[in-house]
Coordinates of C-alpha atoms (C1' of nucleotides) and ligand atoms in Angstrom, one line a residue:
Chain A
M1 CA -7.3 1.0 27.5
S2 CA -11.0 0.4 27.2
A3 CA -13.4 1.6 24.6
E4 CA -14.7 4.2 27.0
V5 CA -11.3 5.7 27.4
W6 CA -10.8 5.9 23.7
L7 CA -14.1 7.8 23.4
T8 CA -13.1 10.1 26.2
Q9 CA -9.9 10.8 24.4
L10 CA -11.8 11.7 21.3
H11 CA -14.1 14.0 23.4
K12 CA -11.2 15.7 25.1
N13 CA -9.8 16.6 21.7
G14 CA -13.0 18.3 20.7
Y15 CA -14.6 15.4 18.8
R16 CA -18.2 14.4 19.4
I17 CA -19.2 11.0 20.6
T18 CA -21.6 9.3 18.2
K19 CA -23.0 5.9 17.7
A20 CA -21.0 5.5 14.6
R21 CA -17.7 6.3 16.4
A22 CA -18.6 4.1 19.3
A23 CA -19.2 1.1 17.1
V24 CA -15.9 1.6 15.3
V25 CA -14.0 2.2 18.6
E26 CA -15.5 -0.9 20.3
T27 CA -14.6 -3.0 17.3
V28 CA -11.0 -1.9 17.0
E29 CA -10.4 -1.8 20.7
K30 CA -11.2 -5.3 21.4
S31 CA -9.5 -6.8 18.3
T32 CA -6.2 -8.7 18.9
R33 CA -5.4 -8.6 15.2
A34 CA -5.0 -5.7 12.7
L35 CA -8.2 -4.8 10.9
T36 CA -8.6 -3.2 7.5
P37 CA -11.3 -0.5 7.1
V38 CA -13.6 -2.9 5.4
E39 CA -13.2 -5.5 8.2
V40 CA -13.9 -2.8 10.7
Y41 CA -17.0 -1.8 8.7
D42 CA -18.3 -5.4 8.5
M43 CA -17.8 -6.0 12.2
A44 CA -19.0 -2.6 13.5
R45 CA -22.1 -2.8 11.5
K46 CA -23.3 -5.6 13.7
K47 CA -23.4 -3.1 16.5
Y48 CA -24.7 -0.2 14.5
R49 CA -26.4 -1.1 11.2
A50 CA -26.6 2.4 9.7
L51 CA -22.8 2.8 9.8
G52 CA -21.2 4.0 6.6
L53 CA -17.8 2.9 5.3
V54 CA -16.8 6.5 4.9
T55 CA -17.2 7.1 8.6
V56 CA -15.0 4.1 9.4
Y57 CA -12.2 5.7 7.3
R58 CA -12.7 9.1 9.0
T59 CA -12.8 7.6 12.5
L60 CA -9.7 5.5 11.9
E61 CA -7.9 8.6 10.6
K62 CA -8.7 10.5 13.8
L63 CA -7.7 7.6 16.1
E64 CA -4.4 7.4 14.3
E65 CA -3.8 11.1 14.6
L66 CA -4.4 10.8 18.4
H67 CA -2.0 7.8 18.5
I68 CA -4.7 5.6 19.9
I69 CA -4.3 3.2 17.0
Q70 CA -1.4 2.5 14.7
R71 CA -1.0 1.3 11.1
V72 CA 0.3 -2.2 10.6
H73 CA 2.5 -3.0 7.6
Q74 CA 2.4 -6.6 6.3
P75 CA 3.5 -8.4 3.2
M76 CA 0.0 -8.6 2.0
G77 CA -1.0 -5.0 2.6
C78 CA -0.3 -2.0 4.7
Q79 CA -3.8 -0.6 5.3
A80 CA -4.7 -2.3 8.7
F81 CA -4.9 -0.9 12.2
I82 CA -4.4 -2.1 15.7
S83 CA -4.6 -0.6 19.1
A84 CA -1.4 1.3 19.6
G85 CA 1.4 0.1 21.9
H86 CA 2.6 2.2 24.8
G87 CA 6.0 3.7 24.8
H88 CA 8.7 2.1 22.8
Q89 CA 7.2 -1.2 21.7
H90 CA 7.3 -3.3 18.5
L91 CA 4.9 -5.7 16.9
L92 CA 5.0 -9.5 16.6
L93 CA 2.6 -10.9 14.2
C94 CA 1.3 -14.5 13.7
Q95 CA 1.5 -15.4 10.1
N96 CA -1.3 -17.8 10.5
C97 CA -4.1 -16.1 12.4
G98 CA -2.9 -12.5 12.4
Q99 CA -2.8 -12.3 16.2
V100 CA -0.7 -9.3 17.3
A101 CA 1.6 -9.2 20.3
F102 CA 3.8 -6.3 21.4
F103 CA 7.3 -6.6 22.8
E104 CA 9.8 -4.1 24.1
G105 CA 13.4 -4.1 25.3
D106 CA 15.0 -4.1 21.9
D107 CA 18.5 -2.7 22.4
L108 CA 19.7 -1.5 19.0
D109 CA 21.9 1.3 20.1
A110 CA 25.2 -0.5 19.4
L111 CA 24.0 -1.6 16.0
I112 CA 22.7 1.8 15.0
E113 CA 25.9 3.4 16.1
S114 CA 27.9 1.0 14.0
V115 CA 25.7 1.4 10.9
S116 CA 25.8 5.2 11.4
K117 CA 29.6 5.1 11.4
K118 CA 29.8 2.9 8.4
T119 CA 27.3 4.7 6.2
G120 CA 27.6 8.3 7.3
Y121 CA 23.9 8.4 7.9
Q122 CA 22.5 10.2 11.0
I123 CA 19.9 7.7 12.2
S124 CA 16.8 8.9 13.9
E125 CA 14.2 6.2 13.6
H126 CA 13.7 2.5 13.2
W127 CA 11.1 0.1 12.1
F128 CA 11.2 -3.3 13.6
Q129 CA 8.7 -6.1 13.3
L130 CA 8.8 -9.8 14.0
F131 CA 6.8 -12.6 12.3
G132 CA 6.1 -16.1 13.3
L133 CA 3.5 -18.4 14.8
C134 CA 1.5 -17.7 18.0
A135 CA 1.4 -20.3 20.7
N136 CA -2.0 -21.4 19.5
C137 CA -1.2 -21.8 15.8
R138 CA 2.0 -23.5 16.7
V139 CA 0.2 -26.6 18.1
N140 CA -2.6 -26.7 15.5
Chain B
M1 CA 24.5 -6.2 -10.8
S2 CA 24.3 -4.4 -14.1
A3 CA 21.2 -3.9 -16.3
E4 CA 22.6 -6.6 -18.6
V5 CA 22.7 -9.1 -15.8
W6 CA 19.1 -8.3 -14.9
L7 CA 18.0 -8.8 -18.5
T8 CA 20.0 -12.1 -18.6
Q9 CA 18.2 -13.2 -15.5
L10 CA 14.8 -12.5 -17.1
H11 CA 15.9 -14.4 -20.2
K12 CA 17.1 -17.4 -18.2
N13 CA 13.7 -17.6 -16.7
G14 CA 11.9 -17.7 -20.0
Y15 CA 11.0 -14.1 -20.4
R16 CA 11.8 -12.3 -23.6
I17 CA 14.0 -9.2 -23.7
T18 CA 12.2 -6.2 -25.1
K19 CA 12.9 -2.6 -25.5
A20 CA 10.2 -1.8 -22.9
R21 CA 11.7 -4.2 -20.4
A22 CA 15.2 -2.9 -21.1
A23 CA 14.1 0.7 -20.4
V24 CA 12.5 -0.3 -17.1
V25 CA 15.4 -2.4 -16.0
E26 CA 18.0 0.3 -16.8
T27 CA 16.0 2.9 -14.9
V28 CA 15.5 0.8 -11.8
E29 CA 18.9 -0.7 -11.8
K30 CA 20.8 2.6 -11.7
S31 CA 18.5 4.3 -9.1
T32 CA 19.8 4.8 -5.6
R33 CA 16.4 5.5 -4.3
A34 CA 13.1 3.6 -4.3
L35 CA 10.9 4.4 -7.3
T36 CA 7.1 4.1 -7.7
P37 CA 5.7 2.6 -10.9
V38 CA 4.8 6.1 -12.2
E39 CA 8.3 7.4 -11.4
V40 CA 9.8 4.5 -13.3
Y41 CA 7.3 5.2 -16.1
D42 CA 8.3 8.8 -16.4
M43 CA 12.0 8.1 -16.3
A44 CA 12.0 5.1 -18.5
R45 CA 10.0 6.9 -21.2
K46 CA 13.0 9.1 -21.8
K47 CA 14.8 6.0 -23.1
Y48 CA 11.8 4.5 -24.8
R49 CA 8.9 6.8 -25.7
A50 CA 6.4 4.2 -26.6
L51 CA 6.5 2.5 -23.1
G52 CA 3.2 2.0 -21.4
L53 CA 2.5 2.3 -17.7
V54 CA 1.0 -1.2 -17.7
T55 CA 4.2 -2.7 -18.9
V56 CA 6.0 -1.0 -16.0
Y57 CA 3.7 -2.7 -13.6
R58 CA 4.2 -6.0 -15.3
T59 CA 7.9 -5.8 -15.4
L60 CA 8.3 -4.7 -11.8
E61 CA 6.1 -7.6 -10.8
K62 CA 8.4 -10.1 -12.6
L63 CA 11.6 -8.5 -11.3
E64 CA 10.2 -8.8 -7.8
E65 CA 9.2 -12.4 -8.3
L66 CA 12.8 -13.2 -9.3
H67 CA 14.1 -11.3 -6.2
I68 CA 16.0 -8.8 -8.4
I69 CA 14.2 -5.9 -6.9
Q70 CA 12.4 -5.5 -3.6
R71 CA 9.5 -3.5 -2.3
V72 CA 10.2 -0.6 0.0
H73 CA 7.8 0.3 2.8
Q74 CA 7.8 3.9 3.9
P75 CA 5.5 6.1 6.0
M76 CA 4.3 7.9 2.9
G77 CA 3.6 4.7 0.9
C78 CA 4.6 1.1 0.3
Q79 CA 4.5 0.9 -3.4
A80 CA 8.1 1.6 -4.4
F81 CA 11.0 -0.6 -5.5
I82 CA 14.7 -0.7 -5.3
S83 CA 17.4 -3.1 -6.5
A84 CA 17.4 -6.0 -4.0
G85 CA 20.1 -6.4 -1.4
H86 CA 22.2 -9.6 -1.3
G87 CA 22.0 -12.1 1.5
H88 CA 20.7 -10.8 4.8
Q89 CA 20.7 -7.1 4.5
H90 CA 18.4 -4.3 5.7
L91 CA 17.5 -0.9 4.4
L92 CA 18.6 2.5 5.6
L93 CA 16.6 5.4 4.1
C94 CA 17.3 9.1 4.0
Q95 CA 14.2 10.9 5.1
N96 CA 15.2 13.9 3.0
C97 CA 16.3 12.7 -0.4
G98 CA 15.2 9.1 -0.3
Q99 CA 18.7 7.7 -0.8
V100 CA 18.9 4.1 0.1
A101 CA 21.8 2.3 1.7
F102 CA 22.0 -1.4 2.8
F103 CA 23.6 -2.6 5.9
E104 CA 24.1 -6.0 7.4
G105 CA 25.4 -7.6 10.6
D106 CA 22.3 -7.1 12.7
D107 CA 22.5 -9.6 15.5
L108 CA 19.0 -10.1 16.8
D109 CA 19.3 -13.7 17.9
A110 CA 19.3 -12.9 21.6
L111 CA 16.4 -10.5 21.4
I112 CA 14.4 -12.9 19.3
E113 CA 15.0 -15.7 21.6
S114 CA 14.0 -13.6 24.5
V115 CA 10.8 -12.4 22.8
S116 CA 10.0 -15.9 21.8
K117 CA 10.3 -17.1 25.4
K118 CA 8.1 -14.3 26.7
T119 CA 5.4 -14.5 24.1
G120 CA 5.3 -18.1 23.2
Y121 CA 5.6 -17.2 19.5
Q122 CA 7.8 -19.2 17.2
I123 CA 9.6 -16.4 15.3
S124 CA 10.7 -17.0 11.8
E125 CA 11.1 -13.6 10.1
H126 CA 11.9 -10.0 10.9
W127 CA 11.5 -6.7 9.2
F128 CA 14.1 -4.1 10.2
Q129 CA 14.6 -0.7 8.7
L130 CA 16.4 2.4 9.7
F131 CA 15.6 6.0 8.8
G132 CA 17.7 9.1 9.0
L133 CA 19.7 11.6 7.0
C134 CA 22.3 10.6 4.5
A135 CA 25.8 12.2 4.7
N136 CA 24.9 14.7 2.0
C137 CA 21.6 15.9 3.4
R138 CA 23.1 16.1 6.9
V139 CA 25.3 19.0 5.9
N140 CA 22.9 20.8 3.6
Chain C
dT1 C1' -35.5 23.1 25.3
dA2 C1' -33.2 25.5 21.7
dC3 C1' -29.5 26.4 18.8
dT4 C1' -25.1 26.0 16.6
dT5 C1' -22.4 23.2 14.0
dA6 C1' -19.7 18.9 13.8
dT7 C1' -20.9 14.6 12.0
dT8 C1' -23.2 11.5 9.1
dG9 C1' -24.2 8.3 5.0
dA10 C1' -25.3 8.4 0.1
dT11 C1' -23.4 9.6 -4.0
dA12 C1' -20.1 11.1 -7.0
dA13 C1' -15.3 11.8 -8.1
dT14 C1' -10.7 10.5 -8.1
dG15 C1' -6.6 7.7 -8.4
dA16 C1' -4.3 3.5 -8.6
dT17 C1' -4.0 -1.1 -10.2
dT18 C1' -5.7 -4.9 -13.1
dT19 C1' -8.0 -7.0 -17.0
dT20 C1' -9.0 -7.5 -21.8
dC21 C1' -7.7 -7.7 -26.5
dA22 C1' -6.0 -7.2 -31.1
dA23 C1' -1.5 -5.9 -33.1
dT24 C1' 3.3 -6.6 -32.8
dA25 C1' 7.9 -8.3 -32.3
dA26 C1' 11.2 -11.7 -29.8
dG27 C1' 13.7 -15.5 -30.7
dG28 C1' 14.1 -20.5 -31.7
dA29 C1' 13.8 -23.5 -35.8
dA30 C1' 14.7 -24.3 -40.4
Chain D
dT1 C1' 18.4 -15.1 -43.1
dT2 C1' 13.5 -16.1 -43.2
dC3 C1' 9.5 -18.3 -40.9
dC4 C1' 6.5 -19.2 -37.5
dT5 C1' 4.8 -19.6 -32.9
dT6 C1' 3.5 -17.2 -29.2
dA7 C1' 4.9 -14.0 -25.4
dT8 C1' 4.6 -9.2 -25.0
dT9 C1' 2.8 -4.8 -25.9
dG10 C1' 0.0 -0.4 -25.3
dA11 C1' -4.7 1.4 -25.5
dA12 C1' -8.9 1.2 -23.5
dA13 C1' -12.1 -0.5 -20.3
dA14 C1' -13.0 -2.4 -15.8
dT15 C1' -12.2 -2.9 -11.1
dC16 C1' -11.0 -1.6 -6.5
dA17 C1' -9.7 1.5 -2.8
dT18 C1' -9.9 6.0 -1.0
dT19 C1' -11.4 10.8 -0.9
dA20 C1' -14.5 14.8 -1.7
dT21 C1' -19.2 16.8 -1.8
dC22 C1' -23.4 17.9 0.2
dA23 C1' -27.9 18.1 2.4
dA24 C1' -29.9 16.0 6.5
dT25 C1' -29.2 14.8 11.2
dA26 C1' -27.9 14.7 15.9
dA27 C1' -24.3 16.0 19.7
dG28 C1' -23.4 18.9 23.1
dT29 C1' -23.7 23.2 25.3
dA30 C1' -26.2 27.2 27.0
Ligands
LIG201 MN1 12.8 -0.3 18.7
LIG202 MN1 18.0 -8.9 10.0
LIG203 ZN1 -1.8 -17.5 15.3
LIG204 ZN1 19.6 12.3 1.7

DNA sequence: TACTTATTGATAATGATTTTCAATAAGGAA
DNA sequence: TTCCTTATTGAAAATCATTATCAATAAGTA
């Protein structure tokens, strides 16, 4: 998805397209690592100087509501966002540079069934995330 | 592990055993759901009225350092703690009452190997957590 | 172009966590 | 037990992140 598509999505849902939003969208859309509100602010302000931090918060909130971006939980903090994956995907994070990759194809049905039987819980969701070193950081 | 063992662990590591710490330890140790600092504060103050919230923060910090408790990440917030699991265990959380269960035996080696091959990442850690309804909340 | 109103950024308010500090009490030594 | 050193404590202040307020502005439609 390109930045234009994100803006179209916002528009479709009744939100106006503004310079502030465009700057935030362009910043987050092209990032390959999860960004905090302040990071987005600092980067997006290079595109649109007048941008306020409050608007970054508000825009991220809306993008998350529309499932265009998703929150990323990490040991150091849980207030960072990345372009959302499509369908059933999970995150793989580089512990060195923060680079994010998505993967799919996790087959947890057997495990979940077994845990459900053992514990008596009815299981409806799962969080799954991998950590390691990206190909780049691996060599350097 | 009982509260006494937790206190012994603290002592072994050079920390003094105080009424404040004992109150915090007893509270967290017997809880079957993850507690936030304020929740610990409110509960522990019934055992030791003079307790300060700051001491709760400080004690939780130390217990986490010693791997006696662990942080629990949830959609609503990531600042809650529960008695740590032993060995390689993962969490199963009741979305209704917050009850926590541990499970083990997740075999992710094949998946991780496959993801590693596809992405080029060297994978060293994983986060895995299940959500659902505990046996109790299931019927009610 | 004109008009309605969502959006904006500055500012203030709030809430959570951390720091500071003087008083206290834990616990090892005598 | 009694001392004595110093880690620990809670109150208060400081800091940091997030949210609410509000008057000015600009998006988008007619
Ligand atoms: Mn999955
Ligand atoms: Mn595992
Ligand atoms: Zn990397
Ligand atoms: Zn339950």
